[in-house]
Tab-separated table of C-alpha atoms (C1' of nucleotides) in Angstrom:
chain	number	residue	atom	x	y	z
A	1	MET	CA	0.000	0.000	0.000
A	2	GLU	CA	1.545	3.289	-0.888
A	3	ASN	CA	-0.388	6.488	-1.039
A	4	PHE	CA	-3.855	6.028	0.194
A	5	LEU	CA	-5.477	8.757	2.181
A	6	ARG	CA	-8.490	7.323	3.912
A	7	GLY	CA	-8.829	4.828	1.107
A	8	ILE	CA	-8.356	7.206	-1.794
A	9	ALA	CA	-5.235	6.911	-3.911
A	10	VAL	CA	-3.611	10.277	-4.631
A	11	PRO	CA	-0.431	11.558	-6.282
A	12	ARG	CA	2.040	11.438	-3.410
A	13	ALA	CA	4.023	14.517	-4.324
A	14	GLU	CA	1.103	16.684	-3.245
A	15	PHE	CA	1.341	15.704	0.379
A	16	ILE	CA	3.905	16.117	3.108
A	17	THR	CA	4.313	14.559	6.537
A	18	ILE	CA	4.235	16.473	9.768
A	19	GLY	CA	7.995	16.110	10.074
A	20	GLU	CA	8.503	17.746	6.728
A	21	LEU	CA	6.137	20.551	7.512
A	22	SER	CA	8.073	21.054	10.713
A	23	LYS	CA	11.395	21.255	8.860
A	24	ARG	CA	10.001	23.633	6.255
A	25	THR	CA	8.514	26.050	8.739
A	26	GLY	CA	10.779	25.670	11.747
A	27	VAL	CA	7.747	24.961	13.895
A	28	ALA	CA	8.011	21.974	16.240
A	29	VAL	CA	5.989	18.882	15.429
A	30	SER	CA	4.242	19.157	18.773
A	31	ALA	CA	3.258	22.726	17.956
A	32	LEU	CA	1.829	21.685	14.587
A	33	ARG	CA	-0.324	19.068	16.297
A	34	PHE	CA	-1.373	21.742	18.737
A	35	TYR	CA	-2.308	24.040	15.842
A	36	GLU	CA	-4.489	21.349	14.359
A	37	ASP	CA	-6.161	20.987	17.706
A	38	LYS	CA	-6.859	24.703	17.744
A	39	GLY	CA	-8.362	24.604	14.277
A	40	LEU	CA	-5.542	26.323	12.396
A	41	LEU	CA	-4.683	23.308	10.265
A	42	HIS	CA	-6.839	20.557	8.807
A	43	PRO	CA	-4.580	17.751	7.611
A	44	LEU	CA	-5.851	14.593	5.948
A	45	ARG	CA	-5.064	11.186	7.407
A	46	THR	CA	-3.565	8.045	5.930
A	47	ASN	CA	-5.246	4.704	6.553
A	48	GLY	CA	-2.720	4.253	9.324
A	49	ASN	CA	-3.899	7.516	10.924
A	50	GLN	CA	-0.843	9.593	10.135
A	51	ARG	CA	-1.297	13.230	9.169
A	52	ARG	CA	-0.711	14.348	5.610
A	53	PHE	CA	-0.521	18.052	4.912
A	54	LEU	CA	-0.895	19.953	1.684
A	55	ARG	CA	2.183	21.743	0.421
A	56	SER	CA	0.206	24.919	0.668
A	57	ASP	CA	0.026	24.400	4.427
A	58	ILE	CA	3.591	25.677	4.555
A	59	ARG	CA	2.190	29.049	3.572
A	60	ARG	CA	-0.642	28.653	5.974
A	61	VAL	CA	1.785	28.120	8.821
A	62	SER	CA	3.839	31.096	7.649
A	63	PHE	CA	0.727	33.155	7.853
A	64	VAL	CA	0.162	32.025	11.411
A	65	LEU	CA	3.726	32.885	12.388
A	66	ILE	CA	3.553	36.333	10.881
A	67	ALA	CA	0.202	37.062	12.442
A	68	GLN	CA	1.552	35.942	15.804
A	69	LYS	CA	4.480	38.259	15.377
A	70	LEU	CA	2.071	41.073	14.877
A	71	GLY	CA	0.615	40.263	18.248
A	72	LEU	CA	-2.495	38.317	17.276
A	73	ALA	CA	-3.610	35.467	19.503
A	74	LEU	CA	-4.126	32.070	17.913
A	75	GLU	CA	-7.841	32.409	18.437
A	76	GLU	CA	-7.892	35.637	16.436
A	77	ILE	CA	-5.865	34.012	13.702
A	78	VAL	CA	-8.339	31.157	13.508
A	79	ALA	CA	-11.041	33.761	13.067
A	80	HIS	CA	-9.185	35.466	10.217
A	81	LEU	CA	-8.614	32.170	8.458
A	82	ALA	CA	-12.196	31.100	9.018
A	83	ASN	CA	-13.340	34.067	6.937
A	84	LEU	CA	-11.787	32.452	3.921
A	85	PRO	CA	-14.246	30.158	2.163
A	86	GLU	CA	-13.615	26.421	2.596
A	87	GLY	CA	-10.593	26.831	4.829
A	88	ARG	CA	-8.646	28.008	1.809
A	89	ASN	CA	-5.218	29.508	2.421
A	90	PRO	CA	-5.035	33.291	2.061
A	91	THR	CA	-4.548	34.599	-1.440
A	92	LEU	CA	-2.885	37.896	-2.217
A	93	GLU	CA	-6.197	39.703	-1.975
A	94	ASP	CA	-7.157	38.033	1.320
A	95	TRP	CA	-3.770	38.826	2.693
A	96	ARG	CA	-4.170	42.490	1.844
A	97	LYS	CA	-7.460	42.663	3.656
A	98	ILE	CA	-6.151	40.844	6.687
A	99	SER	CA	-2.956	42.815	6.910
A	100	ARG	CA	-4.810	46.075	6.715
A	101	ALA	CA	-6.838	44.959	9.730
A	102	MET	CA	-3.631	44.037	11.484
A	103	ARG	CA	-2.142	47.373	10.689
A	104	GLU	CA	-4.952	49.031	12.533
A	105	GLN	CA	-4.257	46.956	15.596
A	106	ILE	CA	-0.605	47.901	15.508
A	107	ASP	CA	-1.445	51.550	15.088
A	108	ALA	CA	-3.660	51.369	18.146
A	109	ARG	CA	-0.882	49.818	20.180
A	110	ILE	CA	1.595	52.439	19.116
A	111	THR	CA	-0.817	55.217	19.962
A	112	LEU	CA	-1.402	53.788	23.405
A	113	LEU	CA	2.279	53.376	24.102
A	114	ASN	CA	2.981	56.924	23.010
A	115	ARG	CA	0.325	58.244	25.338
A	116	THR	CA	1.715	56.205	28.183
A	117	ARG	CA	5.181	57.494	27.482
A	118	ASN	CA	4.063	61.082	27.619
A	119	GLN	CA	2.406	60.487	30.932
A	120	LEU	CA	5.505	58.822	32.228
A	121	ASP	CA	7.514	61.866	31.205
A	122	GLN	CA	5.259	64.032	33.316
A	123	CYS	CA	5.634	61.620	36.190
A	124	ILE	CA	9.396	61.778	35.939
A	125	GLY	CA	9.037	65.461	36.623
A	126	CYS	CA	6.694	65.214	39.586
A	127	GLY	CA	7.666	61.878	41.103
A	128	CYS	CA	4.023	61.270	41.812
A	129	LEU	CA	2.912	57.903	42.994
A	130	SER	CA	-0.495	58.789	44.219
A	131	LEU	CA	-3.388	56.572	43.319
A	132	THR	CA	-5.735	59.511	43.475
A	133	LYS	CA	-3.607	61.883	41.429
A	134	CYS	CA	-1.375	59.918	39.082
A	135	GLN	CA	-2.545	60.142	35.494
A	136	LEU	CA	-0.677	57.003	34.564
A	137	TYR	CA	-2.584	55.047	37.117
A	138	ASN	CA	-5.983	56.569	36.652
A	139	LYS	CA	-6.476	56.911	32.908
A	140	ASP	CA	-8.955	54.304	31.635
A	141	ASP	CA	-8.211	52.010	34.467
A	142	LYS	CA	-10.432	49.093	33.734
A	143	LEU	CA	-7.673	46.539	33.418
A	144	GLY	CA	-8.002	45.440	37.020
A	145	LEU	CA	-11.533	44.253	36.366
A	146	LYS	CA	-10.613	41.714	33.729
A	147	GLY	CA	-10.870	38.749	36.045
A	148	PRO	CA	-8.639	35.724	36.378
A	149	GLY	CA	-5.894	34.593	34.103
A	150	PRO	CA	-2.993	36.574	32.751
A	151	ARG	CA	-3.803	40.081	31.689
A	152	ALA	CA	-2.694	41.441	28.350
A	153	VAL	CA	0.731	42.974	28.639
A	154	LEU	CA	-0.472	45.984	26.735
A	155	ASP	CA	-4.015	46.592	25.947
B	1	MET	CA	-3.569	42.227	74.211
B	2	GLU	CA	-3.933	45.020	71.722
B	3	ASN	CA	-1.195	45.987	69.375
B	4	PHE	CA	1.656	43.618	69.581
B	5	LEU	CA	3.585	42.752	66.497
B	6	ARG	CA	5.551	39.630	67.208
B	7	GLY	CA	5.700	40.615	70.847
B	8	ILE	CA	6.616	44.267	70.394
B	9	ALA	CA	4.062	46.921	71.310
B	10	VAL	CA	3.743	49.646	68.685
B	11	PRO	CA	1.550	52.675	68.020
B	12	ARG	CA	-1.370	51.142	66.142
B	13	ALA	CA	-2.038	54.053	63.794
B	14	GLU	CA	1.129	53.174	61.895
B	15	PHE	CA	-0.181	49.859	60.679
B	16	ILE	CA	-2.981	48.714	58.459
B	17	THR	CA	-4.580	45.336	57.843
B	18	ILE	CA	-4.586	43.568	54.524
B	19	GLY	CA	-8.255	44.444	54.086
B	20	GLU	CA	-7.512	48.121	54.448
B	21	LEU	CA	-4.609	47.982	52.066
B	22	SER	CA	-6.924	46.273	49.630
B	23	LYS	CA	-9.542	49.004	49.938
B	24	ARG	CA	-6.977	51.771	49.602
B	25	THR	CA	-5.363	50.354	46.490
B	26	GLY	CA	-8.214	48.508	44.830
B	27	VAL	CA	-6.070	45.384	44.712
B	28	ALA	CA	-7.750	42.174	45.863
B	29	VAL	CA	-6.676	40.681	49.168
B	30	SER	CA	-5.659	37.499	47.405
B	31	ALA	CA	-3.458	39.505	45.051
B	32	LEU	CA	-1.753	41.264	47.962
B	33	ARG	CA	-0.931	37.915	49.537
B	34	PHE	CA	0.363	36.810	46.167
B	35	TYR	CA	2.552	39.934	45.980
B	36	GLU	CA	4.046	39.142	49.360
B	37	ASP	CA	4.767	35.671	48.108
B	38	LYS	CA	6.593	37.117	45.122
B	39	GLY	CA	8.667	39.398	47.326
B	40	LEU	CA	7.001	42.695	46.469
B	41	LEU	CA	5.694	43.325	49.976
B	42	HIS	CA	7.145	42.478	53.384
B	43	PRO	CA	4.435	42.914	55.988
B	44	LEU	CA	4.965	42.359	59.721
B	45	ARG	CA	2.857	39.840	61.593
B	46	THR	CA	0.810	40.084	64.784
B	47	ASN	CA	1.170	37.443	67.489
B	48	GLY	CA	-1.890	35.840	65.949
B	49	ASN	CA	-0.102	35.653	62.579
B	50	GLN	CA	-2.114	38.327	60.803
B	51	ARG	CA	-0.358	40.659	58.390
B	52	ARG	CA	0.198	44.284	59.317
B	53	PHE	CA	1.323	46.646	56.572
B	54	LEU	CA	2.943	50.041	56.809
B	55	ARG	CA	0.903	52.964	55.535
B	56	SER	CA	3.693	53.549	53.073
B	57	ASP	CA	2.903	50.196	51.505
B	58	ILE	CA	-0.027	51.915	49.808
B	59	ARG	CA	2.540	53.802	47.754
B	60	ARG	CA	4.524	50.700	47.235
B	61	VAL	CA	1.496	48.957	45.771
B	62	SER	CA	0.773	52.006	43.619
B	63	PHE	CA	4.264	51.743	42.286
B	64	VAL	CA	3.681	48.113	41.388
B	65	LEU	CA	0.441	48.939	39.592
B	66	ILE	CA	1.991	51.714	37.567
B	67	ALA	CA	5.002	49.617	36.646
B	68	GLN	CA	2.677	46.827	35.543
B	69	LYS	CA	0.801	49.268	33.418
B	70	LEU	CA	4.045	50.137	31.719
B	71	GLY	CA	4.373	46.500	30.793
B	72	LEU	CA	6.850	45.318	33.403
B	73	ALA	CA	6.510	41.807	34.745
B	74	LEU	CA	6.295	41.369	38.502
B	75	GLU	CA	9.713	39.826	38.521
B	76	GLU	CA	11.198	42.926	36.922
B	77	ILE	CA	9.405	45.106	39.424
B	78	VAL	CA	10.838	43.089	42.285
B	79	ALA	CA	14.257	43.747	40.788
B	80	HIS	CA	13.655	47.490	40.608
B	81	LEU	CA	12.473	47.597	44.206
B	82	ALA	CA	15.348	45.421	45.334
B	83	ASN	CA	17.760	48.121	44.212
B	84	LEU	CA	16.450	50.329	46.954
B	85	PRO	CA	18.406	49.875	50.182
B	86	GLU	CA	16.607	47.995	52.973
B	87	GLY	CA	13.424	47.384	51.017
B	88	ARG	CA	12.593	51.055	51.381
B	89	ASN	CA	9.751	52.421	49.260
B	90	PRO	CA	10.827	54.555	46.305
B	91	THR	CA	11.503	58.191	47.077
B	92	LEU	CA	11.173	60.933	44.498
B	93	GLU	CA	14.771	60.479	43.442
B	94	ASP	CA	14.474	56.681	43.195
B	95	TRP	CA	11.307	57.054	41.235
B	96	ARG	CA	13.018	59.326	38.736
B	97	LYS	CA	15.784	56.813	38.194
B	98	ILE	CA	13.384	53.924	37.851
B	99	SER	CA	11.014	55.716	35.555
B	100	ARG	CA	13.824	56.775	33.282
B	101	ALA	CA	14.764	53.106	32.985
B	102	MET	CA	11.141	52.290	32.226
B	103	ARG	CA	11.010	54.976	29.631
B	104	GLU	CA	13.836	53.308	27.807
B	105	GLN	CA	11.936	50.049	27.747
B	106	ILE	CA	8.881	51.766	26.341
B	107	ASP	CA	10.933	53.539	23.725
B	108	ALA	CA	12.357	50.226	22.632
B	109	ARG	CA	8.871	48.743	22.290
B	110	ILE	CA	7.666	51.673	20.249
B	111	THR	CA	10.667	51.478	17.971
B	112	LEU	CA	10.104	47.794	17.383
B	113	LEU	CA	6.433	48.275	16.641
B	114	ASN	CA	7.171	51.047	14.203
B	115	ARG	CA	9.628	48.885	12.363
B	116	THR	CA	7.129	46.060	12.235
B	117	ARG	CA	4.492	48.381	10.895
B	118	ASN	CA	6.719	49.559	8.111
B	119	GLN	CA	7.444	46.009	7.111
B	120	LEU	CA	3.780	45.201	7.175
B	121	ASP	CA	3.135	48.115	4.857
B	122	GLN	CA	5.567	46.637	2.373
B	123	CYS	CA	3.890	43.261	2.730
B	124	ILE	CA	0.505	44.764	2.027
B	125	GLY	CA	1.946	45.767	-1.282
B	126	CYS	CA	3.527	42.479	-2.213
B	127	GLY	CA	1.252	39.968	-0.487
B	128	CYS	CA	4.299	37.937	0.333
B	129	LEU	CA	3.999	35.041	2.679
B	130	SER	CA	7.256	33.358	1.996
B	131	LEU	CA	9.316	32.169	4.869
B	132	THR	CA	12.465	32.657	2.873
B	133	LYS	CA	11.649	36.097	1.572
B	134	CYS	CA	9.282	37.832	3.971
B	135	GLN	CA	11.053	40.514	5.975
B	136	LEU	CA	8.401	40.435	8.648
B	137	TYR	CA	9.076	36.826	9.268
B	138	ASN	CA	12.811	36.806	8.951
B	139	LYS	CA	14.009	39.881	10.787
B	140	ASP	CA	15.654	38.886	14.105
B	141	ASP	CA	13.646	35.761	14.303
B	142	LYS	CA	14.852	34.282	17.525
B	143	LEU	CA	11.486	34.305	19.243
B	144	GLY	CA	10.772	30.727	18.323
B	145	LEU	CA	13.750	29.562	20.313
B	146	LYS	CA	12.556	30.883	23.628
B	147	GLY	CA	11.391	27.520	24.863
B	148	PRO	CA	8.250	26.538	26.690
B	149	GLY	CA	5.725	28.788	28.271
B	150	PRO	CA	3.898	31.733	26.776
B	151	ARG	CA	5.992	33.989	24.641
B	152	ALA	CA	5.987	37.725	25.111
B	153	VAL	CA	3.323	39.349	23.021
B	154	LEU	CA	5.792	41.935	21.916
B	155	ASP	CA	9.444	41.607	22.479
C	1	DG	C1'	-17.641	35.388	76.975
C	2	DC	C1'	-19.435	35.023	72.736
C	3	DT	C1'	-20.347	35.987	68.165
C	4	DT	C1'	-19.036	37.301	63.696
C	5	DG	C1'	-16.462	39.282	60.084
C	6	DA	C1'	-11.929	39.480	58.813
C	7	DC	C1'	-8.065	36.980	58.691
C	8	DC	C1'	-4.923	32.629	58.035
C	9	DT	C1'	-2.761	28.547	54.999
C	10	DC	C1'	-2.642	25.458	51.388
C	11	DA	C1'	-4.128	23.308	47.219
C	12	DA	C1'	-6.289	23.484	42.979
C	13	DC	C1'	-7.995	26.054	38.996
C	14	DT	C1'	-7.713	29.756	35.149
C	15	DT	C1'	-5.672	31.238	30.040
C	16	DA	C1'	-2.292	30.906	26.252
C	17	DG	C1'	0.842	28.449	23.813
C	18	DC	C1'	3.086	25.252	23.791
C	19	DT	C1'	6.670	20.900	25.462
C	20	DT	C1'	7.653	16.453	27.439
C	21	DG	C1'	6.922	11.744	28.332
C	22	DA	C1'	4.773	7.202	28.293
C	23	DG	C1'	3.277	3.632	25.729
C	24	DG	C1'	1.957	2.052	21.310
C	25	DT	C1'	1.686	1.969	15.808
C	26	DT	C1'	3.143	2.884	10.869
C	27	DG	C1'	5.619	2.920	6.867
C	28	DC	C1'	9.687	2.604	4.232
C	29	DA	C1'	14.056	0.430	3.248
C	30	DT	C1'	16.653	-3.614	3.304
D	1	DA	C1'	10.284	-10.298	7.193
D	2	DT	C1'	12.345	-7.113	10.005
D	3	DG	C1'	14.296	-3.078	11.894
D	4	DC	C1'	13.823	1.424	13.157
D	5	DA	C1'	12.781	6.239	12.603
D	6	DA	C1'	8.936	8.703	12.452
D	7	DC	C1'	4.503	8.781	13.571
D	8	DC	C1'	0.207	8.351	16.837
D	9	DT	C1'	-2.720	9.610	21.361
D	10	DC	C1'	-3.323	11.154	25.747
D	11	DA	C1'	-1.963	13.111	30.111
D	12	DA	C1'	0.758	16.065	32.645
D	13	DG	C1'	3.760	20.077	33.112
D	14	DC	C1'	5.514	24.843	32.208
D	15	DT	C1'	4.900	30.370	32.998
D	16	DA	C1'	2.352	34.602	34.566
D	17	DA	C1'	-0.620	36.660	37.530
D	18	DG	C1'	-3.772	35.795	39.985
D	19	DT	C1'	-8.670	33.644	41.882
D	20	DT	C1'	-11.457	30.320	44.407
D	21	DG	C1'	-12.482	27.232	47.959
D	22	DA	C1'	-11.963	24.363	52.079
D	23	DG	C1'	-11.098	24.223	56.649
D	24	DG	C1'	-9.561	26.686	60.509
D	25	DT	C1'	-8.103	30.980	63.629
D	26	DC	C1'	-8.177	35.900	65.327
D	27	DA	C1'	-9.784	40.204	67.156
D	28	DA	C1'	-13.097	43.456	68.319
D	29	DG	C1'	-17.561	44.858	69.794
D	30	DC	C1'	-21.432	43.860	72.690
DNA sequence: GCTTGACCTCAACTTAGCTTGAGGTTGCAT
DNA sequence: ATGCAACCTCAAGCTAAGTTGAGGTCAAGC
């Protein structure tokens, strides 16, 4: 038996193993399995239950890595990818749409950091550490209400 | 028995309970205990083993909150506070030194984000998603080597 | 002196993004 | 036919920054 995926014979050059995908992307095998679990990848299976990925999944993983670098959580990335019909990998046009959305997120982060920095500069002058007076502490302070779990480093 | 801290009688107005510190700072009691555990606070104890904080610990907690807001991890904050002799709370001069150091960290974050944004802008143009060619992916890509645990959102 | 709210410790749970290990199977080459 | 690397699943562990709960003690007012 050579290249049967769930009973269907297919040209073998189209498919790669998890180990190969790992080598091509630099992402650990365990992480790729984890990504499947999270709905980022949808590999086929051989009759023996081994994963077989499409070559195009290399791009898909690249997309995930880049999006992560831009600060998106895996869950958000799943959402972006889910907007593509049929779990298709992003085309140039998709990618433009998605990256424009990402750009907005980055812009927001930069804006926030700049504001924080300005406030810090004022604080350097006054040395204030008062909960009732410090602008740094009091501006939009809803972070403390977020409940359990780790809070966003910057949000 | 009224105000004995580990056998030593002291003027009671100087000390506050964990509940009061919680009310004054808005930080949950459980979080304050957690902070002690992490070495951010060093309360005294009554003979009955209850915590008694200094009034000045209100400022100390404020300092922690502000530093967190600037994106510092608790561990880093412990380090900053440890530089003060005798676990003293930060004075105006200390605060200036510390906040200048923080400012540098913020500046670095902003710089990095700006660079990322510029690269993203180029990517919007080209739609590239190649691991071998994409600048976004390849610039300083050592993040993947950081090992287990959650990676910094932005670093 | 008794009640009651505030306090105590310690263990387990939370989220995100994985890794590590145990114990077992597959698939390709010889 | 066999050897062995690569694969499989599932459970447990890691970090950060806490929260929640069980089971028990303290302190202050009446």
